[in-house]
Coordinates of N, CA, C and O and ligand atoms in Angstrom, one line a residue:
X697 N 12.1 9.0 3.1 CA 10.7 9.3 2.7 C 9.9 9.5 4.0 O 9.2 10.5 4.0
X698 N 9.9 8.6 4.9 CA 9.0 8.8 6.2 C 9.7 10.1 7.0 O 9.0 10.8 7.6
X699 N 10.6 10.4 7.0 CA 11.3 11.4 7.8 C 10.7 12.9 7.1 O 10.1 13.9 7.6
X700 N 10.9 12.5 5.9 CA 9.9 14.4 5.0 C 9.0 14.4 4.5 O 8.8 15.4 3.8
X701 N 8.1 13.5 4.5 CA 6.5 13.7 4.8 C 5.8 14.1 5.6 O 5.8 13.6 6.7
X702 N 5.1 15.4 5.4 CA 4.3 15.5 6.1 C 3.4 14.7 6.6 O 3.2 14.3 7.8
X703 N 2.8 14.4 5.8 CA 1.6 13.3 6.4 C 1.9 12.5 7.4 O 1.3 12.2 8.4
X704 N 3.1 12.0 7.0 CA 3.4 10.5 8.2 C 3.8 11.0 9.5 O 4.6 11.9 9.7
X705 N 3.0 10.2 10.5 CA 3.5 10.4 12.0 C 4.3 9.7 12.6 O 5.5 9.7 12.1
X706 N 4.3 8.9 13.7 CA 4.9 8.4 14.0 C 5.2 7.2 13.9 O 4.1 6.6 13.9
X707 N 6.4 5.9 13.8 CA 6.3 4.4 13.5 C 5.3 3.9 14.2 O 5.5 4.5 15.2
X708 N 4.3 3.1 14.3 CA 3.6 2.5 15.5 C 4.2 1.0 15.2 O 4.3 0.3 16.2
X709 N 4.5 0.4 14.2 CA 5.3 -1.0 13.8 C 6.5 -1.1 13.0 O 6.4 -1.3 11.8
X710 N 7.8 -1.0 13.6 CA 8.9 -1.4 12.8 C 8.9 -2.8 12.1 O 8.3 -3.8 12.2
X711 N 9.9 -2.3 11.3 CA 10.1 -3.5 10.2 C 10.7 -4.6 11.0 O 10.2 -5.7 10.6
X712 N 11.4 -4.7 11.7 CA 12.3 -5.5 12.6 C 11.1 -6.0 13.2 O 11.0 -7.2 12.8
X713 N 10.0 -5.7 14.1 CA 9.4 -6.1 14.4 C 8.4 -6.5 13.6 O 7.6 -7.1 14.3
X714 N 8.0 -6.5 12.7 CA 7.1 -7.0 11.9 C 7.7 -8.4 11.3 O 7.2 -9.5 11.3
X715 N 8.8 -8.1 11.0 CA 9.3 -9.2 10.7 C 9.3 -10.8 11.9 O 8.9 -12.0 11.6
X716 N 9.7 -10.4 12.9 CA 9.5 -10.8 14.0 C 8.6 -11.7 14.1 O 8.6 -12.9 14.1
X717 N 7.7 -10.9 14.2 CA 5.8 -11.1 14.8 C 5.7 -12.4 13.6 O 5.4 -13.5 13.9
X718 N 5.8 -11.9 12.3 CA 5.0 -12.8 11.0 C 6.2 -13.9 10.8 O 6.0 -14.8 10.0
X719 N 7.3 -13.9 11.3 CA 8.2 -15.3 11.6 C 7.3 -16.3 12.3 O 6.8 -17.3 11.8
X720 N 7.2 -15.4 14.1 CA 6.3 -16.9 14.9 C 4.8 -17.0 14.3 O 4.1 -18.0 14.6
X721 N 4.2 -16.0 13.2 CA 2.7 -16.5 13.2 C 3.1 -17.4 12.1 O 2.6 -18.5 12.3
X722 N 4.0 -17.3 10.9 CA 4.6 -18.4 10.3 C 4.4 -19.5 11.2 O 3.5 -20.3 11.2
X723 N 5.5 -19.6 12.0 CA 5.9 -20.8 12.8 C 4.4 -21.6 13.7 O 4.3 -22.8 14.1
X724 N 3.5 -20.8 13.8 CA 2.2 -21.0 14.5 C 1.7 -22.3 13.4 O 1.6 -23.5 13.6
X725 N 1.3 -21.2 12.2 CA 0.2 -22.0 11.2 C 1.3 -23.0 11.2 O 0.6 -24.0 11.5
X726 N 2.8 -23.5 10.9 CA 3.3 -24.0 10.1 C 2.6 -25.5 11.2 O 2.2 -26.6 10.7
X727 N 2.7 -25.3 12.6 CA 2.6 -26.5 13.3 C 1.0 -26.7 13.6 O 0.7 -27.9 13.7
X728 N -0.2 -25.7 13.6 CA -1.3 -26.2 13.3 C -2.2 -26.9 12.2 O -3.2 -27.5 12.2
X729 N -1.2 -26.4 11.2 CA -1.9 -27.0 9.9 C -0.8 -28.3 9.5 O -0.6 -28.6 8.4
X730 N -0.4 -28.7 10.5 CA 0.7 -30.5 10.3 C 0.4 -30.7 9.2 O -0.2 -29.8 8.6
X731 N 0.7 -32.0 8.4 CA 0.3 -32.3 7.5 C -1.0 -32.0 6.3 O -1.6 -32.8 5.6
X732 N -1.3 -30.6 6.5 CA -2.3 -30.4 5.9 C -1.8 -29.1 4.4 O -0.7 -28.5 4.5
X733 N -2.6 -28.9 3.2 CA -1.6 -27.8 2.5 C -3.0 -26.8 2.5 O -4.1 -27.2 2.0
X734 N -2.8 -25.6 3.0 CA -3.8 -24.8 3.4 C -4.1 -23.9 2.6 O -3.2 -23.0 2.7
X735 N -4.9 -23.6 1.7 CA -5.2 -22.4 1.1 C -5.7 -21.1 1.4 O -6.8 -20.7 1.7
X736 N -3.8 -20.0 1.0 CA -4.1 -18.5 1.8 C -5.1 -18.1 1.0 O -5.0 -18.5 -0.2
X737 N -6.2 -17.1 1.2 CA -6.4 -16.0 0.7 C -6.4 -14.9 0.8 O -7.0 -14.3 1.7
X738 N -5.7 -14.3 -0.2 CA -5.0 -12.6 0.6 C -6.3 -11.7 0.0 O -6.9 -11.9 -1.0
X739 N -6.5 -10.9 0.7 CA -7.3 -10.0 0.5 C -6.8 -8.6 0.3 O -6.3 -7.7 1.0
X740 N -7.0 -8.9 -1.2 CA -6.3 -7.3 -2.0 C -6.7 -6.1 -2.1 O -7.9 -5.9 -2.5
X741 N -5.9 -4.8 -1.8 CA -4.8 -5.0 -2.0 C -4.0 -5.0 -0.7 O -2.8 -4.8 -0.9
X742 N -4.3 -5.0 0.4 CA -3.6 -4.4 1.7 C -3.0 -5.9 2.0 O -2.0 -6.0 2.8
X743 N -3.4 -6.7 1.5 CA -2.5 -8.0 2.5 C -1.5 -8.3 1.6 O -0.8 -9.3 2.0
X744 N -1.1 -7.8 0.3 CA -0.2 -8.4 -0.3 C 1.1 -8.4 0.2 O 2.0 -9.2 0.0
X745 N 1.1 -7.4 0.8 CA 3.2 -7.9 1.5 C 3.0 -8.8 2.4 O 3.7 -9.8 2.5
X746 N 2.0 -8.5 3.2 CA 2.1 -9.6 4.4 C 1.4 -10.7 3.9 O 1.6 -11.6 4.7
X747 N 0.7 -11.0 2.9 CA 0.5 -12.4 2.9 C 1.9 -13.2 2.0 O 2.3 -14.4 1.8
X748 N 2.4 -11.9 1.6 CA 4.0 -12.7 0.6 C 5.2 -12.9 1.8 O 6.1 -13.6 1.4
X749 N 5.4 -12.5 3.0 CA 6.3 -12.1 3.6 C 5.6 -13.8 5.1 O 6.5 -14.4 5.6
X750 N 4.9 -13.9 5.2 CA 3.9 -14.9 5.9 C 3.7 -16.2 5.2 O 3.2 -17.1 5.8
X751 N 4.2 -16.4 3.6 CA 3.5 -17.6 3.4 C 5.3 -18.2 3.1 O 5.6 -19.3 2.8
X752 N 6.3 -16.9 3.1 CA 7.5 -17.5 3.1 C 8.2 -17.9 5.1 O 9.3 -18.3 5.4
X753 N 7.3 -17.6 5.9 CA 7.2 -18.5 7.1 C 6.8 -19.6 7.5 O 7.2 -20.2 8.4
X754 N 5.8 -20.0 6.6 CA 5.1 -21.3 6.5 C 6.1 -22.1 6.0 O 6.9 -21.6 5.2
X755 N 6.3 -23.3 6.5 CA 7.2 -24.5 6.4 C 6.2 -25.4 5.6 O 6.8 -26.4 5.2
X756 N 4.9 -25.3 5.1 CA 4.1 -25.8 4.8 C 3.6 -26.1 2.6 O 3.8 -25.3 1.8
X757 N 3.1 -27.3 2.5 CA 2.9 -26.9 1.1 C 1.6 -25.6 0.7 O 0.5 -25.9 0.2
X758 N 2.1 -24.4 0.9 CA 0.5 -23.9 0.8 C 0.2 -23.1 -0.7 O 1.1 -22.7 -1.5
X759 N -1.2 -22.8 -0.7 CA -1.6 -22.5 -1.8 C -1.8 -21.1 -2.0 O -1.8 -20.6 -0.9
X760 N -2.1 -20.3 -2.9 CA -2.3 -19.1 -3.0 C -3.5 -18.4 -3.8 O -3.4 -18.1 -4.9
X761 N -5.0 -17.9 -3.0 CA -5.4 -17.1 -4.0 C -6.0 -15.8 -3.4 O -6.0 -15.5 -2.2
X762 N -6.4 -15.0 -4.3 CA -6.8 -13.8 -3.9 C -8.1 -12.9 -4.2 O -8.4 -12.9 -5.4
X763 N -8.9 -12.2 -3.4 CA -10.1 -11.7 -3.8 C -9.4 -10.0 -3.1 O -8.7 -9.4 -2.3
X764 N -10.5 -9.8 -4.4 CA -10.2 -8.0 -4.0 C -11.9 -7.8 -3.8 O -12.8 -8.5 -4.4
X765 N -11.9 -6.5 -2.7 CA -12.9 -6.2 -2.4 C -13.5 -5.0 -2.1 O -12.5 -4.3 -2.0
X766 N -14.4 -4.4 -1.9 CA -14.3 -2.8 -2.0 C -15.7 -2.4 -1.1 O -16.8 -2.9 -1.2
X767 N -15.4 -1.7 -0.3 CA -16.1 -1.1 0.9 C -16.5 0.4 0.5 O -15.7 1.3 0.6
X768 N -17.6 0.5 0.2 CA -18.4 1.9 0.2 C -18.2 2.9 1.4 O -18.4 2.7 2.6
X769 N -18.0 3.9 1.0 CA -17.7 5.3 2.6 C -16.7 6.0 2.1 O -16.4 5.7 0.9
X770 N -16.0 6.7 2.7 CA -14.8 7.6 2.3 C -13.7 6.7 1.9 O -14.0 5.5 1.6
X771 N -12.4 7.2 2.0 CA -11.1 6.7 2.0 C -10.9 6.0 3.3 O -10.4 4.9 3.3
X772 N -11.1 6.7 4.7 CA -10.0 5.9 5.4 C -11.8 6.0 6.7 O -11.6 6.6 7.8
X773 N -13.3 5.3 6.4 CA -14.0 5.1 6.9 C -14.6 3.8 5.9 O -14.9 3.9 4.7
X774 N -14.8 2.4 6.7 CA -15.8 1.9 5.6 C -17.3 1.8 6.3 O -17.5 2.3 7.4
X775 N -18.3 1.2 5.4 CA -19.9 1.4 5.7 C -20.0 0.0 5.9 O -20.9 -0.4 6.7
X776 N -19.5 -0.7 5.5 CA -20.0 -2.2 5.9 C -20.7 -2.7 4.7 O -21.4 -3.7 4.9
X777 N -20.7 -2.4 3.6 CA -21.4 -2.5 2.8 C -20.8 -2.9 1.4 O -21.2 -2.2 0.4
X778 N -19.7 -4.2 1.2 CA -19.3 -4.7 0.3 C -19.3 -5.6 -0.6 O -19.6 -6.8 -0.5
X779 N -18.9 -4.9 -1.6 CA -18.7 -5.4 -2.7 C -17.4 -6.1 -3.6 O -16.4 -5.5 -4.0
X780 N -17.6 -7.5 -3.9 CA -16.3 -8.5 -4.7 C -15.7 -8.1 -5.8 O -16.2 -8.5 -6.9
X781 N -14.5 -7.1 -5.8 CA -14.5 -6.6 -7.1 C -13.7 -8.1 -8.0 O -13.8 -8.3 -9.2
X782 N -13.2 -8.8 -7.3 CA -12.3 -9.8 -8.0 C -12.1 -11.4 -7.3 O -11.1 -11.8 -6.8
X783 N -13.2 -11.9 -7.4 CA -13.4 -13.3 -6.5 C -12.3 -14.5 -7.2 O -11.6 -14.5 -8.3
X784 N -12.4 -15.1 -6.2 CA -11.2 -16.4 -6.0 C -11.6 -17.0 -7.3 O -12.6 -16.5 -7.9
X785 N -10.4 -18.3 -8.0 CA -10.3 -19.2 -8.2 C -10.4 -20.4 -8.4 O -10.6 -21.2 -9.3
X786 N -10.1 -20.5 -6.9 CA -9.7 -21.9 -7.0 C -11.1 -22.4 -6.0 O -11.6 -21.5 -5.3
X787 N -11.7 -23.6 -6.0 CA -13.0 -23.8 -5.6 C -12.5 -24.0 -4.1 O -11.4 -24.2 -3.8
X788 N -13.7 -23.8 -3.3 CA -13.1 -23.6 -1.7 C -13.8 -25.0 -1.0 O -13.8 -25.2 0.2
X789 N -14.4 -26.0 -2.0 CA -14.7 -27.1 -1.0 C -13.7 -27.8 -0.2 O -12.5 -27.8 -0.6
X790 N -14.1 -28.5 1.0 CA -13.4 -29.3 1.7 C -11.4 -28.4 1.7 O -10.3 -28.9 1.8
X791 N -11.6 -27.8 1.7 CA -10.6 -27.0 1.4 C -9.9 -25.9 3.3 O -10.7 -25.1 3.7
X792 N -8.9 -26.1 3.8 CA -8.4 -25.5 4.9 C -8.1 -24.1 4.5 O -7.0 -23.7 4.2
X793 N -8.9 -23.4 4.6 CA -8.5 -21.8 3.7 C -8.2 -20.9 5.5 O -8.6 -21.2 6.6
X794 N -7.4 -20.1 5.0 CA -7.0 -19.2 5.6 C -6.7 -17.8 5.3 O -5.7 -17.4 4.7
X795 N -8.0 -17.0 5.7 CA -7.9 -15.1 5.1 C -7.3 -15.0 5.9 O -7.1 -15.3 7.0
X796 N -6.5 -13.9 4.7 CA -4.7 -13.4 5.4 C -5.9 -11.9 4.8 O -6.5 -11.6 3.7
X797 N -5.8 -11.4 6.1 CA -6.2 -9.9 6.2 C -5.1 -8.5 6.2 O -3.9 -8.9 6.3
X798 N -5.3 -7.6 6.0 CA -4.4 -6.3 6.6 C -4.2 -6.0 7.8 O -3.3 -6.3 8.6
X799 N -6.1 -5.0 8.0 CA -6.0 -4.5 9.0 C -7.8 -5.1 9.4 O -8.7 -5.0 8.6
X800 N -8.1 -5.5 10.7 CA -9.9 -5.2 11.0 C -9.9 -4.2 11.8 O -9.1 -4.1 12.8
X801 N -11.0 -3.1 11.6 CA -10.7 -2.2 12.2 C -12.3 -2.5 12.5 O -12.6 -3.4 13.3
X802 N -13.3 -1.7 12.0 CA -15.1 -2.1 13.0 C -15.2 -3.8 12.5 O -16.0 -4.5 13.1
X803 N -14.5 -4.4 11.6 CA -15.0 -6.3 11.4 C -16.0 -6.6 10.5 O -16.2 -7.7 10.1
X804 N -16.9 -5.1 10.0 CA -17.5 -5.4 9.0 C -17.2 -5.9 7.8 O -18.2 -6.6 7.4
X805 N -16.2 -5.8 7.0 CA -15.6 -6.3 6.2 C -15.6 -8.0 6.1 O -16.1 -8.7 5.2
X806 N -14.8 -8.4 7.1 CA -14.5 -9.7 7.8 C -15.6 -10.7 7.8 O -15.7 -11.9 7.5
X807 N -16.5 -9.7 8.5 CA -17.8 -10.3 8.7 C -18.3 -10.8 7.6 O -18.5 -12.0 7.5
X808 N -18.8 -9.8 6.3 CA -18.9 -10.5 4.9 C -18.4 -11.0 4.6 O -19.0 -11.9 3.9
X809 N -16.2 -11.3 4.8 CA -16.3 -12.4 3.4 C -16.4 -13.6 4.3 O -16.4 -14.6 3.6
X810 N -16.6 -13.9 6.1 CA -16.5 -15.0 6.5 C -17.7 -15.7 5.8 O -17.7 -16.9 5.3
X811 N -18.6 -15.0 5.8 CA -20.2 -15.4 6.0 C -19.9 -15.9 4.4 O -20.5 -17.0 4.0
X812 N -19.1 -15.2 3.4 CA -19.4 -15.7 1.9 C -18.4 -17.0 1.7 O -18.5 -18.0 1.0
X813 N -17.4 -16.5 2.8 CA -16.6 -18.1 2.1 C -17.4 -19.0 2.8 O -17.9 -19.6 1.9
X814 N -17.7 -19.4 3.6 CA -18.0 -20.3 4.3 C -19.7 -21.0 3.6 O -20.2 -22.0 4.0
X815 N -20.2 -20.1 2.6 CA -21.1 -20.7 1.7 C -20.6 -21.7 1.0 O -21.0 -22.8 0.9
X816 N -19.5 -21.2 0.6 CA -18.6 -22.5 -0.6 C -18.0 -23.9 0.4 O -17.4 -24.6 -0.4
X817 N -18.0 -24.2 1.1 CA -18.0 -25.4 2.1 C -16.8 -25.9 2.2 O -16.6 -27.1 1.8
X818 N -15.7 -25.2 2.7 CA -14.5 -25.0 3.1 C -14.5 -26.4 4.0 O -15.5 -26.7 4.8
X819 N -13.8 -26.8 4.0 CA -13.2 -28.1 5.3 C -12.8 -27.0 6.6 O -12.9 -27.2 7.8
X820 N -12.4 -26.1 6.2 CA -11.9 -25.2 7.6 C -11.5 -23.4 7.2 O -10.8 -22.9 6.4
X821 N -12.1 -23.0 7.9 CA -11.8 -21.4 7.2 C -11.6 -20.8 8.9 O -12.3 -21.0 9.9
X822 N -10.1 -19.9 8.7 CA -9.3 -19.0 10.0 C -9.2 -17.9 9.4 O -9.5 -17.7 8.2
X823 N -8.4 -17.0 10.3 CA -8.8 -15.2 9.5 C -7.0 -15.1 10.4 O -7.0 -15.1 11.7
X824 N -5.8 -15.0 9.9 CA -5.1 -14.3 9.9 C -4.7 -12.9 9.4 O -4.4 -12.6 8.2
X825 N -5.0 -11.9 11.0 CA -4.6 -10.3 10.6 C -3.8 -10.1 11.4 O -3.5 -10.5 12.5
X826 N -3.0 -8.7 10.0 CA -1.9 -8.5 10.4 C -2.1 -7.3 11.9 O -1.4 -7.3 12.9
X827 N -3.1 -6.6 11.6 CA -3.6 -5.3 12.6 C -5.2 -5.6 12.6 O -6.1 -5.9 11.8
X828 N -5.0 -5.5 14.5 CA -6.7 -5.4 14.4 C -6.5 -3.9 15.4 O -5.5 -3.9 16.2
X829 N -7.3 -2.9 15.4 CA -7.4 -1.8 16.0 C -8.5 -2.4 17.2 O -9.5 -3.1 17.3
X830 N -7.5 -1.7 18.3 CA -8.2 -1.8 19.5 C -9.4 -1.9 19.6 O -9.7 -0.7 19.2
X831 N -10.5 -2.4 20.0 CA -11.7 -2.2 20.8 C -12.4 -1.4 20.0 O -13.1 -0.5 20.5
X832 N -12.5 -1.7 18.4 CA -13.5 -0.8 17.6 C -14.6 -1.5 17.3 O -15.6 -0.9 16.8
X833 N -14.5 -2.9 17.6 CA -15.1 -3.6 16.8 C -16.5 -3.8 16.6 O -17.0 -4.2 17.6
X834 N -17.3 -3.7 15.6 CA -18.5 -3.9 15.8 C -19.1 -5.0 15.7 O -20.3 -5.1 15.9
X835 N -18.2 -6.1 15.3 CA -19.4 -7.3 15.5 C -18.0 -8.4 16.0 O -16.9 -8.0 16.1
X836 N -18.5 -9.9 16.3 CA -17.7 -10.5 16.7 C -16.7 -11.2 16.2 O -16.9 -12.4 16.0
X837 N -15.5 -10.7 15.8 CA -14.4 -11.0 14.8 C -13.9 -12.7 14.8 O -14.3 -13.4 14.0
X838 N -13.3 -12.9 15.5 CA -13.4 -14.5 15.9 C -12.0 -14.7 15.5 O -11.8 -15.9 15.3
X839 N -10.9 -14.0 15.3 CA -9.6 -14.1 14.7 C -8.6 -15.0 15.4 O -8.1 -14.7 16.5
X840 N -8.3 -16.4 14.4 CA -7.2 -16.8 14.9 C -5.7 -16.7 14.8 O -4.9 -17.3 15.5
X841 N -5.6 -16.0 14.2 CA -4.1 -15.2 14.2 C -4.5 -13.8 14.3 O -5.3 -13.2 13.6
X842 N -3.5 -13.3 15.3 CA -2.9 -11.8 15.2 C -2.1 -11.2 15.0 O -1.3 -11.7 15.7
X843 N -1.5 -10.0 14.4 CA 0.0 -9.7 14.5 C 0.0 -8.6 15.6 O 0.5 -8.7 16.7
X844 N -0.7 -7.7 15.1 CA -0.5 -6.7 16.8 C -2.0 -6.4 16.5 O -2.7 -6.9 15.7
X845 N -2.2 -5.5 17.6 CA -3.2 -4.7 18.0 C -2.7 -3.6 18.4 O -2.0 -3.4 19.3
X846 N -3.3 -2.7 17.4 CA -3.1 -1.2 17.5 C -4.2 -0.2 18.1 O -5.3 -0.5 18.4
X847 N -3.5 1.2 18.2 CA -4.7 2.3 18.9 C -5.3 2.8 18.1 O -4.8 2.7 17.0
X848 N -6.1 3.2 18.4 CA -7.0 4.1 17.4 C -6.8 5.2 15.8 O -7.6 5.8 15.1
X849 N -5.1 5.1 15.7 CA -4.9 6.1 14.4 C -5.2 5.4 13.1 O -5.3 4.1 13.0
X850 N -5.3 6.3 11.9 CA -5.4 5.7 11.5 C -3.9 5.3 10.3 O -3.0 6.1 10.3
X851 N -3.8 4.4 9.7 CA -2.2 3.4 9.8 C -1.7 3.2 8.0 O -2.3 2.3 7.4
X852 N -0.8 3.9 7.3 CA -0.5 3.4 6.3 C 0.9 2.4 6.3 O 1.6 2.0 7.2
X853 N 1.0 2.2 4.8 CA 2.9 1.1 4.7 C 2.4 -0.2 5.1 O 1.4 -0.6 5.7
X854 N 3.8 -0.8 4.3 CA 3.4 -2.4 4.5 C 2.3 -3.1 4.0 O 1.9 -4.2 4.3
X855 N 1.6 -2.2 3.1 CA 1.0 -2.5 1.7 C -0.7 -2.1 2.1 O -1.7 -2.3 1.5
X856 N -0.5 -1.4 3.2 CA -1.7 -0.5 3.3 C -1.5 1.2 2.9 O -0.4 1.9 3.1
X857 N -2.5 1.6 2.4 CA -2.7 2.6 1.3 C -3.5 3.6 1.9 O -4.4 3.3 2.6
X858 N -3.0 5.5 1.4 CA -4.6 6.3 1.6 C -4.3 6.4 -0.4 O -3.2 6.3 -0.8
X859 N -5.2 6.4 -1.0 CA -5.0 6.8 -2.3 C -3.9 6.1 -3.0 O -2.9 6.5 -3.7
X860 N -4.2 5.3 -2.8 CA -2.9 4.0 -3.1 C -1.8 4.2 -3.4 O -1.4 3.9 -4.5
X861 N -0.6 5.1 -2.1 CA 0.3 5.6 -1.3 C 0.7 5.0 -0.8 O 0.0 4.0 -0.6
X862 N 1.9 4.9 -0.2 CA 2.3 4.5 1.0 C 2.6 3.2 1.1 O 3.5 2.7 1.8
X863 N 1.7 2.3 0.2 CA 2.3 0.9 0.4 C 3.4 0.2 0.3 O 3.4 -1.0 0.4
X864 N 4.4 0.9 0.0 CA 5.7 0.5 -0.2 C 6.6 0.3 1.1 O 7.5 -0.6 1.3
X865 N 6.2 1.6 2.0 CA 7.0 1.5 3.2 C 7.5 0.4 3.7 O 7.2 -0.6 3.1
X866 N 8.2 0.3 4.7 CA 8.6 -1.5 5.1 C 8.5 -1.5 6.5 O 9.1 -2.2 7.3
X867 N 7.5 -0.2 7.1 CA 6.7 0.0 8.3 C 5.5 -0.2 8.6 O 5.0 -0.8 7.6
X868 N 4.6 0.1 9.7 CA 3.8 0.3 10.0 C 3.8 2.2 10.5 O 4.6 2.5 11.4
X869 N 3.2 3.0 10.0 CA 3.1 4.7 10.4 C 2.0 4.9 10.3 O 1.2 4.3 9.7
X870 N 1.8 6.3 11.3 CA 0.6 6.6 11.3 C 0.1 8.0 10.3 O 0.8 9.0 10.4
X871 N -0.5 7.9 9.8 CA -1.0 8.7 8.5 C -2.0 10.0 9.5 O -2.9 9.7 10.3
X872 N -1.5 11.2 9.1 CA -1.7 12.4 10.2 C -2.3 13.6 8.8 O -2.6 14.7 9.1
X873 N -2.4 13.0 7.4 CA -2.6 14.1 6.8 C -4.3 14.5 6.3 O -5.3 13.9 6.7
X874 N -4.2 15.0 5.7 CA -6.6 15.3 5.1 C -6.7 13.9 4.8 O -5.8 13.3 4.3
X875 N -7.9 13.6 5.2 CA -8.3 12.7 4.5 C -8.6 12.2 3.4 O -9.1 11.1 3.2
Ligands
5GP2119 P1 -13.5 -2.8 8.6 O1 -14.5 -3.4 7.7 O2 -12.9 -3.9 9.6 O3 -13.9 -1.6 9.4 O4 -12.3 -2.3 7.7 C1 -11.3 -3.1 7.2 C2 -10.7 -2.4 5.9 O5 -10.7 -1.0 6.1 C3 -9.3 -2.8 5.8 O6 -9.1 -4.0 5.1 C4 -8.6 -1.6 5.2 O7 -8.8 -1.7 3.7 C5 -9.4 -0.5 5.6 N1 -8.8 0.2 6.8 C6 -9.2 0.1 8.1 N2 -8.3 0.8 8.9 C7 -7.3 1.2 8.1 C8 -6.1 2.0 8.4 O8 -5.8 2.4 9.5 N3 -5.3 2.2 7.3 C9 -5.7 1.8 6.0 N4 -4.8 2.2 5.0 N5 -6.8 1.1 5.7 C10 -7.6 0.8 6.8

């Protein structure tokens, strides 16, 4: 499939290496959160492989929920300007939450849901992403886990999407076709 698409460019993250990377960030949370059972929240739909592939690294009892959310602007630009299409669950007081992200690319996104979970009175809220794009950022991200840091293209696979495409791959590639 990646080899006769047009669209797709080149790998920028093998699977071998992805796998890799989200082993030790497994192994990371598994020893900072000791005795604690942390509640992920994957932010849908781009984090769903990697927050399923990440919470099978965790040695830990942890929990699972999810918010979907939606960013006004084109396809592969957002405005900063979002909206909860599908809010959590499970109540976030006194609670160790951890946003399992995709990608931050300007942090606007990030920026909102920090600012909204952290209304609900979390015992502790961290932002594990899988991709933060180089030096775009427009406000101050604060990320305690990373998986890589990528250049400037822009990136489908691995459960990131243009036209909800692509997420199947078991890469990271770079997406070269119209917008
Ligand atoms: P931010 O608010 O940080 O600018 O954008 C974050 C969101 O934009 C991500 O959660 C993702 O949905 C989308 N996004 C940003 N860069 C990319 C990219 O390279 N590929 C894809 N598929 N989505 C992206």
């Amino acid at each position: 499939m990646i080899g006769t698409d047009p669209n797709l460019g080149r790998e920028v993250v093998s699977a071998e290496v992805l796998r890799n990377r989200i082993a030790e960030l497994g192994a990371a949370i598994t020893s900072d959160y000791e005795g604690r059972a942390p509640l992920l929240v994957g932010v849908l739909k781009g984090a769903f492989m990697f927050m399923s592939d990440l919470s099978r690294a965790i040695n830990l009892p942890v929990e699972f929920d999810f918010m979907a959310v939606s960013s006004y602007g084109s396809a592969t630009r957002t405005s900063g300007v979002v909206r909860i299409i599908k809010d959590l669950d499970i109540d976030l007081t006194d609670r160790h939450v951890i946003v399992v992200e995709d990608i931050v690319d300007s942090g606007l996104t990030l920026n909102y849901l920090r600012r909204n979970l952290m209304a609900r009175g979390p015992a502790s809220l961290e932002v594990c992403a899988l991709l933060l794009r180089d030096g775009l950022q427009k406000t101050d991200t604060d990320l305690k886990y990373i998986g890589f840091t990528i250049p400037p293209a822009f990136v489908v696979g691995y459960g990131l999407d243009v036209g909800e495409r692509y997420r199947n791959l078991n890469a990271i590639v770079e997406y070269v076709g119209a917008e």
